[in-house]
């Protein structure tokens, strides 16, 4: 059976491998396809496509967009993105500007409280990277303020805290509208990470389905098997297609490997085939 990974990150956002190296690593591990889903950007897609073409592997061009639902940050994966579409790139730029203003505010707050953190530290040699809270967690760990990135999130990077206040937000409707207009296939990412409970996750998924949601990430490194089983039932009940991926970030999440997650994750290419069939039904002649 062929296996795929439909949730991966590169240096275009908060991963530590270049888009090319993510593809080459996936190929070396025997995966038949991956989706590159960097946060709020498609900047790594062109490089990943070339690498995939060179090594004979399928590359699904994607993204992972953040938005706020009832006070909780949620993430929506998008597959089959056209990185050359001006409407898409302009929309992503608007979202990134909101993220950048938040990052500037966070950095200023840390510096005011005596933390030795600079923008260059966060960029880590890549000025074009889309900075996320994971970048702050890495720097806080490297500089000895916390023993681990997990502790950085717990102590300093919780939303609503003094270092991560919410000012401007992106809404689910804005994300879904952009994806729908740009023919991107939307899928709710890692639904159990939001700590909402199954009933609230189902309400969230139904709300997003009304806005055009097509998939649910049933299989993910943070989901244990009983959770995935319940999410599989939920997806069928709601008429959403299951998806799955490791959420690979390279050494930023060293316990997660491409295609394997934290050891037990295996995503069949059958899931990708169903997703592609649904996409073609919506956009005849696509792919």
PDB file of C-alpha atoms in Angstrom:
ATOM      1  CA  UNK A   1       0.000   0.000   0.000  1.00  0.00           C
ATOM      2  CA  UNK A   2       1.231   3.504  -0.811  1.00  0.00           C
ATOM      3  CA  UNK A   3       1.282   6.118   1.939  1.00  0.00           C
ATOM      4  CA  UNK A   4       1.036   9.910   1.899  1.00  0.00           C
ATOM      5  CA  UNK A   5       1.430  12.847   4.276  1.00  0.00           C
ATOM      6  CA  UNK A   6      -1.054  15.671   3.823  1.00  0.00           C
ATOM      7  CA  UNK A   7       0.251  18.063   6.483  1.00  0.00           C
ATOM      8  CA  UNK A   8       3.875  19.247   6.367  1.00  0.00           C
ATOM      9  CA  UNK A   9       5.834  22.450   6.988  1.00  0.00           C
ATOM     10  CA  UNK A  10       9.058  23.912   5.654  1.00  0.00           C
ATOM     11  CA  UNK A  11      11.264  26.951   6.213  1.00  0.00           C
ATOM     12  CA  UNK A  12       8.663  28.973   4.300  1.00  0.00           C
ATOM     13  CA  UNK A  13       6.889  29.102   7.661  1.00  0.00           C
ATOM     14  CA  UNK A  14       7.967  27.379  10.889  1.00  0.00           C
ATOM     15  CA  UNK A  15       9.638  24.179   9.694  1.00  0.00           C
ATOM     16  CA  UNK A  16      13.402  23.648   9.702  1.00  0.00           C
ATOM     17  CA  UNK A  17      13.853  21.933   6.313  1.00  0.00           C
ATOM     18  CA  UNK A  18      13.623  23.792   3.012  1.00  0.00           C
ATOM     19  CA  UNK A  19      10.671  22.904   0.756  1.00  0.00           C
ATOM     20  CA  UNK A  20      13.079  20.953  -1.455  1.00  0.00           C
ATOM     21  CA  UNK A  21      14.474  19.026   1.496  1.00  0.00           C
ATOM     22  CA  UNK A  22      11.001  18.190   2.825  1.00  0.00           C
ATOM     23  CA  UNK A  23      10.216  16.610  -0.539  1.00  0.00           C
ATOM     24  CA  UNK A  24      13.533  14.757  -0.736  1.00  0.00           C
ATOM     25  CA  UNK A  25      13.112  13.423   2.791  1.00  0.00           C
ATOM     26  CA  UNK A  26       9.578  12.249   2.000  1.00  0.00           C
ATOM     27  CA  UNK A  27      10.814  10.534  -1.146  1.00  0.00           C
ATOM     28  CA  UNK A  28      13.623   8.798   0.761  1.00  0.00           C
ATOM     29  CA  UNK A  29      11.020   7.479   3.230  1.00  0.00           C
ATOM     30  CA  UNK A  30       9.000   5.957   0.394  1.00  0.00           C
ATOM     31  CA  UNK A  31       5.986   8.262   0.491  1.00  0.00           C
ATOM     32  CA  UNK A  32       4.085   8.537  -2.776  1.00  0.00           C
ATOM     33  CA  UNK A  33       2.783  12.079  -2.149  1.00  0.00           C
ATOM     34  CA  UNK A  34       2.898  14.930   0.342  1.00  0.00           C
ATOM     35  CA  UNK A  35       1.046  18.202   0.766  1.00  0.00           C
ATOM     36  CA  UNK A  36       3.209  21.200   1.660  1.00  0.00           C
ATOM     37  CA  UNK A  37       0.985  23.246   3.969  1.00  0.00           C
ATOM     38  CA  UNK A  38       2.980  26.157   5.350  1.00  0.00           C
ATOM     39  CA  UNK A  39       1.307  28.735   7.559  1.00  0.00           C
ATOM     40  CA  UNK A  40      -0.359  31.590   5.665  1.00  0.00           C
ATOM     41  CA  UNK A  41       1.924  31.266   2.644  1.00  0.00           C
ATOM     42  CA  UNK A  42       2.485  29.420  -0.620  1.00  0.00           C
ATOM     43  CA  UNK A  43       6.019  30.742  -1.023  1.00  0.00           C
ATOM     44  CA  UNK A  44       7.584  27.282  -0.793  1.00  0.00           C
ATOM     45  CA  UNK A  45       5.371  25.628  -3.390  1.00  0.00           C
ATOM     46  CA  UNK A  46       7.402  26.367  -6.523  1.00  0.00           C
ATOM     47  CA  UNK A  47      10.593  24.926  -5.017  1.00  0.00           C
ATOM     48  CA  UNK A  48       8.728  21.888  -3.680  1.00  0.00           C
ATOM     49  CA  UNK A  49       7.065  21.259  -7.051  1.00  0.00           C
ATOM     50  CA  UNK A  50      10.396  21.219  -8.846  1.00  0.00           C
ATOM     51  CA  UNK A  51      11.913  18.855  -6.299  1.00  0.00           C
ATOM     52  CA  UNK A  52       8.897  16.547  -6.535  1.00  0.00           C
ATOM     53  CA  UNK A  53       9.078  16.534 -10.334  1.00  0.00           C
ATOM     54  CA  UNK A  54      12.792  15.740 -10.227  1.00  0.00           C
ATOM     55  CA  UNK A  55      12.342  12.759  -7.904  1.00  0.00           C
ATOM     56  CA  UNK A  56       9.057  11.471  -9.331  1.00  0.00           C
ATOM     57  CA  UNK A  57       6.865  12.140  -6.293  1.00  0.00           C
ATOM     58  CA  UNK A  58       3.447  13.824  -6.203  1.00  0.00           C
ATOM     59  CA  UNK A  59       3.286  17.239  -4.535  1.00  0.00           C
ATOM     60  CA  UNK A  60      -0.046  18.654  -3.399  1.00  0.00           C
ATOM     61  CA  UNK A  61       0.342  22.445  -3.199  1.00  0.00           C
ATOM     62  CA  UNK A  62      -1.285  23.637  -0.019  1.00  0.00           C
ATOM     63  CA  UNK A  63      -1.364  25.975   2.965  1.00  0.00           C
ATOM     64  CA  UNK A  64      -2.547  26.161   6.571  1.00  0.00           C
ATOM     65  CA  UNK A  65      -4.488  29.284   7.494  1.00  0.00           C
ATOM     66  CA  UNK A  66      -5.216  30.495  11.017  1.00  0.00           C
ATOM     67  CA  UNK A  67      -8.409  32.172  12.159  1.00  0.00           C
ATOM     68  CA  UNK A  68     -10.403  32.768  15.343  1.00  0.00           C
ATOM     69  CA  UNK A  69     -13.608  30.867  16.122  1.00  0.00           C
ATOM     70  CA  UNK A  70     -15.438  31.950  19.284  1.00  0.00           C
ATOM     71  CA  UNK A  71     -12.210  33.007  20.936  1.00  0.00           C
ATOM     72  CA  UNK A  72     -10.230  29.909  19.903  1.00  0.00           C
ATOM     73  CA  UNK A  73      -7.573  29.859  17.209  1.00  0.00           C
ATOM     74  CA  UNK A  74      -8.321  27.174  14.636  1.00  0.00           C
ATOM     75  CA  UNK A  75      -6.404  26.106  11.541  1.00  0.00           C
ATOM     76  CA  UNK A  76      -7.787  25.249   8.122  1.00  0.00           C
ATOM     77  CA  UNK A  77      -5.718  23.311   5.622  1.00  0.00           C
ATOM     78  CA  UNK A  78      -6.129  24.086   1.941  1.00  0.00           C
ATOM     79  CA  UNK A  79      -5.150  21.688  -0.869  1.00  0.00           C
ATOM     80  CA  UNK A  80      -4.605  22.254  -4.611  1.00  0.00           C
ATOM     81  CA  UNK A  81      -3.610  25.888  -4.243  1.00  0.00           C
ATOM     82  CA  UNK A  82      -2.424  27.772  -7.314  1.00  0.00           C
ATOM     83  CA  UNK A  83       0.577  29.690  -5.994  1.00  0.00           C
ATOM     84  CA  UNK A  84       0.507  31.927  -9.094  1.00  0.00           C
ATOM     85  CA  UNK A  85      -3.060  33.139  -8.489  1.00  0.00           C
ATOM     86  CA  UNK A  86      -2.817  36.886  -7.634  1.00  0.00           C
ATOM     87  CA  UNK A  87      -6.098  36.855  -5.706  1.00  0.00           C
ATOM     88  CA  UNK A  88      -4.788  34.065  -3.491  1.00  0.00           C
ATOM     89  CA  UNK A  89      -1.367  35.600  -2.875  1.00  0.00           C
ATOM     90  CA  UNK A  90      -2.867  39.029  -2.169  1.00  0.00           C
ATOM     91  CA  UNK A  91      -5.312  37.491   0.302  1.00  0.00           C
ATOM     92  CA  UNK A  92      -2.500  35.619   2.042  1.00  0.00           C
ATOM     93  CA  UNK A  93      -0.472  38.827   2.182  1.00  0.00           C
ATOM     94  CA  UNK A  94      -3.345  40.537   4.015  1.00  0.00           C
ATOM     95  CA  UNK A  95      -3.491  37.704   6.557  1.00  0.00           C
ATOM     96  CA  UNK A  96       0.300  37.825   6.979  1.00  0.00           C
ATOM     97  CA  UNK A  97       0.179  41.566   7.631  1.00  0.00           C
ATOM     98  CA  UNK A  98      -2.212  40.916  10.521  1.00  0.00           C
ATOM     99  CA  UNK A  99       0.114  38.194  11.816  1.00  0.00           C
ATOM    100  CA  UNK A 100       3.131  40.512  11.442  1.00  0.00           C
ATOM    101  CA  UNK A 101       1.484  43.249  13.464  1.00  0.00           C
ATOM    102  CA  UNK A 102       0.764  40.709  16.207  1.00  0.00           C
ATOM    103  CA  UNK A 103       4.361  39.482  16.105  1.00  0.00           C
ATOM    104  CA  UNK A 104       5.698  43.042  16.335  1.00  0.00           C
ATOM    105  CA  UNK A 105       3.530  43.632  19.398  1.00  0.00           C
ATOM    106  CA  UNK A 106       4.676  40.360  20.999  1.00  0.00           C
ATOM    107  CA  UNK A 107       8.343  41.124  20.346  1.00  0.00           C
ATOM    108  CA  UNK A 108       7.983  44.618  21.817  1.00  0.00           C
ATOM    109  CA  UNK A 109       6.328  43.222  24.968  1.00  0.00           C
ATOM    110  CA  UNK A 110       9.106  40.654  25.477  1.00  0.00           C
ATOM    111  CA  UNK A 111      11.803  43.285  24.955  1.00  0.00           C
ATOM    112  CA  UNK A 112      10.103  45.717  27.360  1.00  0.00           C
ATOM    113  CA  UNK A 113      10.250  43.000  30.025  1.00  0.00           C
ATOM    114  CA  UNK A 114      13.958  42.451  29.510  1.00  0.00           C
ATOM    115  CA  UNK A 115      13.995  39.421  27.224  1.00  0.00           C
ATOM    116  CA  UNK A 116      16.987  39.381  24.868  1.00  0.00           C
ATOM    117  CA  UNK A 117      15.026  38.571  21.709  1.00  0.00           C
ATOM    118  CA  UNK A 118      15.370  40.243  18.312  1.00  0.00           C
ATOM    119  CA  UNK A 119      13.562  39.959  15.002  1.00  0.00           C
ATOM    120  CA  UNK A 120      16.712  38.405  13.549  1.00  0.00           C
ATOM    121  CA  UNK A 121      16.561  35.687  16.217  1.00  0.00           C
ATOM    122  CA  UNK A 122      13.007  34.848  15.172  1.00  0.00           C
ATOM    123  CA  UNK A 123      13.817  34.863  11.452  1.00  0.00           C
ATOM    124  CA  UNK A 124      16.752  32.479  12.045  1.00  0.00           C
ATOM    125  CA  UNK A 125      18.492  33.448   8.809  1.00  0.00           C
ATOM    126  CA  UNK A 126      15.324  33.453   6.692  1.00  0.00           C
ATOM    127  CA  UNK A 127      13.880  36.993   6.422  1.00  0.00           C
ATOM    128  CA  UNK A 128      10.950  35.720   4.339  1.00  0.00           C
ATOM    129  CA  UNK A 129       9.758  33.172   6.889  1.00  0.00           C
ATOM    130  CA  UNK A 130       6.201  33.530   8.213  1.00  0.00           C
ATOM    131  CA  UNK A 131       6.810  33.945  11.938  1.00  0.00           C
ATOM    132  CA  UNK A 132       4.525  31.996  14.268  1.00  0.00           C
ATOM    133  CA  UNK A 133       4.422  31.417  18.010  1.00  0.00           C
ATOM    134  CA  UNK A 134       6.666  28.393  17.363  1.00  0.00           C
ATOM    135  CA  UNK A 135       9.463  30.787  16.408  1.00  0.00           C
ATOM    136  CA  UNK A 136       9.112  32.572  19.751  1.00  0.00           C
ATOM    137  CA  UNK A 137       9.070  29.208  21.555  1.00  0.00           C
ATOM    138  CA  UNK A 138      12.279  28.144  19.809  1.00  0.00           C
ATOM    139  CA  UNK A 139      14.119  31.355  20.692  1.00  0.00           C
ATOM    140  CA  UNK A 140      12.910  31.346  24.299  1.00  0.00           C
ATOM    141  CA  UNK A 141      14.223  27.776  24.612  1.00  0.00           C
ATOM    142  CA  UNK A 142      17.547  28.457  22.873  1.00  0.00           C
ATOM    143  CA  UNK A 143      18.207  31.460  25.111  1.00  0.00           C
ATOM    144  CA  UNK A 144      17.454  29.526  28.284  1.00  0.00           C
ATOM    145  CA  UNK A 145      14.296  31.319  29.372  1.00  0.00           C
ATOM    146  CA  UNK A 146      12.419  27.988  29.359  1.00  0.00           C
ATOM    147  CA  UNK A 147      13.566  24.347  29.249  1.00  0.00           C
ATOM    148  CA  UNK A 148      11.450  23.415  26.233  1.00  0.00           C
ATOM    149  CA  UNK A 149       9.165  24.876  23.541  1.00  0.00           C
ATOM    150  CA  UNK A 150       6.187  23.246  25.278  1.00  0.00           C
ATOM    151  CA  UNK A 151       7.004  25.173  28.440  1.00  0.00           C
ATOM    152  CA  UNK A 152       7.325  28.379  26.408  1.00  0.00           C
ATOM    153  CA  UNK A 153       3.775  27.939  25.153  1.00  0.00           C
ATOM    154  CA  UNK A 154       2.507  27.210  28.658  1.00  0.00           C
ATOM    155  CA  UNK A 155       4.291  30.104  30.355  1.00  0.00           C
ATOM    156  CA  UNK A 156       4.457  32.877  27.781  1.00  0.00           C
ATOM    157  CA  UNK A 157       2.570  32.132  24.559  1.00  0.00           C
ATOM    158  CA  UNK A 158      -1.004  31.462  25.598  1.00  0.00           C
ATOM    159  CA  UNK A 159      -3.518  33.603  23.715  1.00  0.00           C
ATOM    160  CA  UNK A 160      -4.875  36.377  25.860  1.00  0.00           C
ATOM    161  CA  UNK A 161      -1.730  36.521  28.021  1.00  0.00           C
ATOM    162  CA  UNK A 162       0.534  39.554  28.397  1.00  0.00           C
ATOM    163  CA  UNK A 163       2.787  38.504  25.515  1.00  0.00           C
ATOM    164  CA  UNK A 164       0.159  37.196  23.114  1.00  0.00           C
ATOM    165  CA  UNK A 165      -2.774  39.551  23.165  1.00  0.00           C
ATOM    166  CA  UNK A 166      -5.373  39.517  20.433  1.00  0.00           C
ATOM    167  CA  UNK A 167      -5.975  42.751  18.585  1.00  0.00           C
ATOM    168  CA  UNK A 168      -6.806  42.053  14.954  1.00  0.00           C
ATOM    169  CA  UNK A 169      -8.169  38.666  13.986  1.00  0.00           C
ATOM    170  CA  UNK A 170      -8.937  36.706  10.834  1.00  0.00           C
ATOM    171  CA  UNK A 171     -12.359  35.043  10.830  1.00  0.00           C
ATOM    172  CA  UNK A 172     -13.306  31.582   9.517  1.00  0.00           C
ATOM    173  CA  UNK A 173     -15.540  33.252   6.936  1.00  0.00           C
ATOM    174  CA  UNK A 174     -12.614  35.283   5.579  1.00  0.00           C
ATOM    175  CA  UNK A 175     -10.470  32.147   5.277  1.00  0.00           C
ATOM    176  CA  UNK A 176     -13.223  30.077   3.690  1.00  0.00           C
ATOM    177  CA  UNK A 177     -14.223  32.854   1.290  1.00  0.00           C
ATOM    178  CA  UNK A 178     -10.636  33.152   0.051  1.00  0.00           C
ATOM    179  CA  UNK A 179     -10.281  29.400  -0.412  1.00  0.00           C
ATOM    180  CA  UNK A 180     -13.639  29.102  -2.174  1.00  0.00           C
ATOM    181  CA  UNK A 181     -12.876  31.949  -4.569  1.00  0.00           C
ATOM    182  CA  UNK A 182      -9.447  30.519  -5.370  1.00  0.00           C
ATOM    183  CA  UNK A 183     -10.577  26.891  -5.869  1.00  0.00           C
ATOM    184  CA  UNK A 184      -8.722  25.584  -2.821  1.00  0.00           C
ATOM    185  CA  UNK A 185     -10.029  22.413  -1.113  1.00  0.00           C
ATOM    186  CA  UNK A 186     -10.545  23.220   2.618  1.00  0.00           C
ATOM    187  CA  UNK A 187     -10.051  20.806   5.519  1.00  0.00           C
ATOM    188  CA  UNK A 188     -10.241  21.468   9.270  1.00  0.00           C
ATOM    189  CA  UNK A 189      -6.810  20.717  10.772  1.00  0.00           C
ATOM    190  CA  UNK A 190      -6.161  18.690  13.975  1.00  0.00           C
ATOM    191  CA  UNK A 191      -9.629  19.222  15.512  1.00  0.00           C
ATOM    192  CA  UNK A 192      -8.731  17.694  18.881  1.00  0.00           C
ATOM    193  CA  UNK A 193      -6.003  20.266  19.548  1.00  0.00           C
ATOM    194  CA  UNK A 194      -8.602  22.949  20.221  1.00  0.00           C
ATOM    195  CA  UNK A 195      -9.754  21.234  23.446  1.00  0.00           C
ATOM    196  CA  UNK A 196     -13.396  21.863  22.598  1.00  0.00           C
ATOM    197  CA  UNK A 197     -14.782  18.348  23.146  1.00  0.00           C
ATOM    198  CA  UNK A 198     -16.470  16.257  20.454  1.00  0.00           C
ATOM    199  CA  UNK A 199     -19.805  18.058  20.626  1.00  0.00           C
ATOM    200  CA  UNK A 200     -18.216  21.473  20.110  1.00  0.00           C
ATOM    201  CA  UNK A 201     -15.884  20.144  17.397  1.00  0.00           C
ATOM    202  CA  UNK A 202     -18.946  18.877  15.561  1.00  0.00           C
ATOM    203  CA  UNK A 203     -20.599  22.297  15.888  1.00  0.00           C
ATOM    204  CA  UNK A 204     -17.418  23.908  14.571  1.00  0.00           C
ATOM    205  CA  UNK A 205     -17.243  21.496  11.640  1.00  0.00           C
ATOM    206  CA  UNK A 206     -20.913  22.107  10.813  1.00  0.00           C
ATOM    207  CA  UNK A 207     -20.357  25.869  10.919  1.00  0.00           C
ATOM    208  CA  UNK A 208     -17.390  25.539   8.576  1.00  0.00           C
ATOM    209  CA  UNK A 209     -19.279  23.151   6.302  1.00  0.00           C
ATOM    210  CA  UNK A 210     -21.920  25.851   5.833  1.00  0.00           C
ATOM    211  CA  UNK A 211     -19.027  28.040   4.641  1.00  0.00           C
ATOM    212  CA  UNK A 212     -17.697  25.392   2.236  1.00  0.00           C
ATOM    213  CA  UNK A 213     -15.576  22.991   4.324  1.00  0.00           C
ATOM    214  CA  UNK A 214     -14.915  19.676   2.546  1.00  0.00           C
ATOM    215  CA  UNK A 215     -12.620  17.692   4.839  1.00  0.00           C
ATOM    216  CA  UNK A 216     -11.726  16.796   8.411  1.00  0.00           C
ATOM    217  CA  UNK A 217      -8.206  15.887   9.513  1.00  0.00           C
ATOM    218  CA  UNK A 218      -9.067  12.589  11.168  1.00  0.00           C
ATOM    219  CA  UNK A 219      -5.484  11.299  11.386  1.00  0.00           C
ATOM    220  CA  UNK A 220      -2.860  13.531  13.012  1.00  0.00           C
ATOM    221  CA  UNK A 221       0.175  13.172  15.249  1.00  0.00           C
ATOM    222  CA  UNK A 222      -1.731  14.609  18.211  1.00  0.00           C
ATOM    223  CA  UNK A 223      -4.693  12.218  17.835  1.00  0.00           C
ATOM    224  CA  UNK A 224      -4.680   8.838  19.523  1.00  0.00           C
ATOM    225  CA  UNK A 225      -6.522   5.951  17.874  1.00  0.00           C
ATOM    226  CA  UNK A 226      -9.839   6.247  19.777  1.00  0.00           C
ATOM    227  CA  UNK A 227      -9.982   9.948  18.874  1.00  0.00           C
ATOM    228  CA  UNK A 228      -9.342   9.198  15.203  1.00  0.00           C
ATOM    229  CA  UNK A 229     -12.053   6.534  15.292  1.00  0.00           C
ATOM    230  CA  UNK A 230     -14.568   9.025  16.676  1.00  0.00           C
ATOM    231  CA  UNK A 231     -13.510  11.662  14.156  1.00  0.00           C
ATOM    232  CA  UNK A 232     -13.933   9.125  11.340  1.00  0.00           C
ATOM    233  CA  UNK A 233     -17.535   8.594  12.462  1.00  0.00           C
ATOM    234  CA  UNK A 234     -18.039  12.348  12.728  1.00  0.00           C
ATOM    235  CA  UNK A 235     -16.682  12.964   9.233  1.00  0.00           C
ATOM    236  CA  UNK A 236     -19.048  10.362   7.758  1.00  0.00           C
ATOM    237  CA  UNK A 237     -22.000  11.794   9.674  1.00  0.00           C
ATOM    238  CA  UNK A 238     -21.298  15.318   8.428  1.00  0.00           C
ATOM    239  CA  UNK A 239     -20.464  14.349   4.851  1.00  0.00           C
ATOM    240  CA  UNK A 240     -16.834  15.416   5.125  1.00  0.00           C
ATOM    241  CA  UNK A 241     -13.896  13.496   3.693  1.00  0.00           C
ATOM    242  CA  UNK A 242     -11.186  12.298   6.108  1.00  0.00           C
ATOM    243  CA  UNK A 243      -7.643  13.520   5.688  1.00  0.00           C
ATOM    244  CA  UNK A 244      -4.448  12.950   7.608  1.00  0.00           C
ATOM    245  CA  UNK A 245      -0.894  14.099   8.076  1.00  0.00           C
ATOM    246  CA  UNK A 246       2.020  14.202  10.467  1.00  0.00           C
ATOM    247  CA  UNK A 247       2.269  18.002  10.919  1.00  0.00           C
ATOM    248  CA  UNK A 248       5.992  17.617  10.282  1.00  0.00           C
ATOM    249  CA  UNK A 249       8.163  20.615  11.260  1.00  0.00           C
ATOM    250  CA  UNK A 250      11.649  19.113  11.162  1.00  0.00           C
ATOM    251  CA  UNK A 251      13.712  19.668  14.309  1.00  0.00           C
ATOM    252  CA  UNK A 252      11.101  22.094  15.689  1.00  0.00           C
ATOM    253  CA  UNK A 253       9.057  18.961  16.437  1.00  0.00           C
ATOM    254  CA  UNK A 254      11.798  16.317  16.629  1.00  0.00           C
ATOM    255  CA  UNK A 255       9.475  13.513  17.690  1.00  0.00           C
ATOM    256  CA  UNK A 256       7.428  13.779  14.483  1.00  0.00           C
ATOM    257  CA  UNK A 257       8.590  12.126  11.258  1.00  0.00           C
ATOM    258  CA  UNK A 258       7.158  12.537   7.781  1.00  0.00           C
ATOM    259  CA  UNK A 259       4.474   9.971   7.077  1.00  0.00           C
ATOM    260  CA  UNK A 260       4.778   8.420  10.538  1.00  0.00           C
ATOM    261  CA  UNK A 261       3.871  11.150  12.964  1.00  0.00           C
ATOM    262  CA  UNK A 262       4.821  10.013  16.432  1.00  0.00           C
ATOM    263  CA  UNK A 263       5.125   6.374  15.412  1.00  0.00           C
ATOM    264  CA  UNK A 264       1.660   5.027  14.705  1.00  0.00           C
ATOM    265  CA  UNK A 265       0.398   7.354  11.987  1.00  0.00           C
ATOM    266  CA  UNK A 266       0.047   5.920   8.483  1.00  0.00           C
ATOM    267  CA  UNK A 267      -2.119   7.727   5.912  1.00  0.00           C
ATOM    268  CA  UNK A 268      -3.251   5.667   2.940  1.00  0.00           C
ATOM    269  CA  UNK A 269      -3.142   7.122  -0.558  1.00  0.00           C
ATOM    270  CA  UNK A 270      -6.827   6.099  -0.761  1.00  0.00           C
ATOM    271  CA  UNK A 271      -7.686   9.189   1.292  1.00  0.00           C
ATOM    272  CA  UNK A 272      -5.884  11.412  -1.200  1.00  0.00           C
ATOM    273  CA  UNK A 273      -7.594   9.666  -4.113  1.00  0.00           C
ATOM    274  CA  UNK A 274     -11.017  10.389  -2.580  1.00  0.00           C
ATOM    275  CA  UNK A 275     -10.066  14.019  -2.008  1.00  0.00           C
ATOM    276  CA  UNK A 276      -8.892  14.403  -5.604  1.00  0.00           C
ATOM    277  CA  UNK A 277     -12.090  12.795  -6.901  1.00  0.00           C
ATOM    278  CA  UNK A 278     -14.173  15.250  -4.882  1.00  0.00           C
ATOM    279  CA  UNK A 279     -12.094  18.168  -6.146  1.00  0.00           C
ATOM    280  CA  UNK A 280     -12.513  17.069  -9.780  1.00  0.00           C
ATOM    281  CA  UNK A 281     -16.264  16.782  -9.263  1.00  0.00           C
ATOM    282  CA  UNK A 282     -16.320  20.429  -8.199  1.00  0.00           C
ATOM    283  CA  UNK A 283     -13.910  21.609 -10.882  1.00  0.00           C
ATOM    284  CA  UNK A 284     -14.162  19.359 -13.968  1.00  0.00           C
ATOM    285  CA  UNK A 285     -10.909  19.193 -15.866  1.00  0.00           C
ATOM    286  CA  UNK A 286      -8.823  20.153 -12.818  1.00  0.00           C
ATOM    287  CA  UNK A 287      -5.721  18.203 -11.788  1.00  0.00           C
TER     288      UNK A 287
END
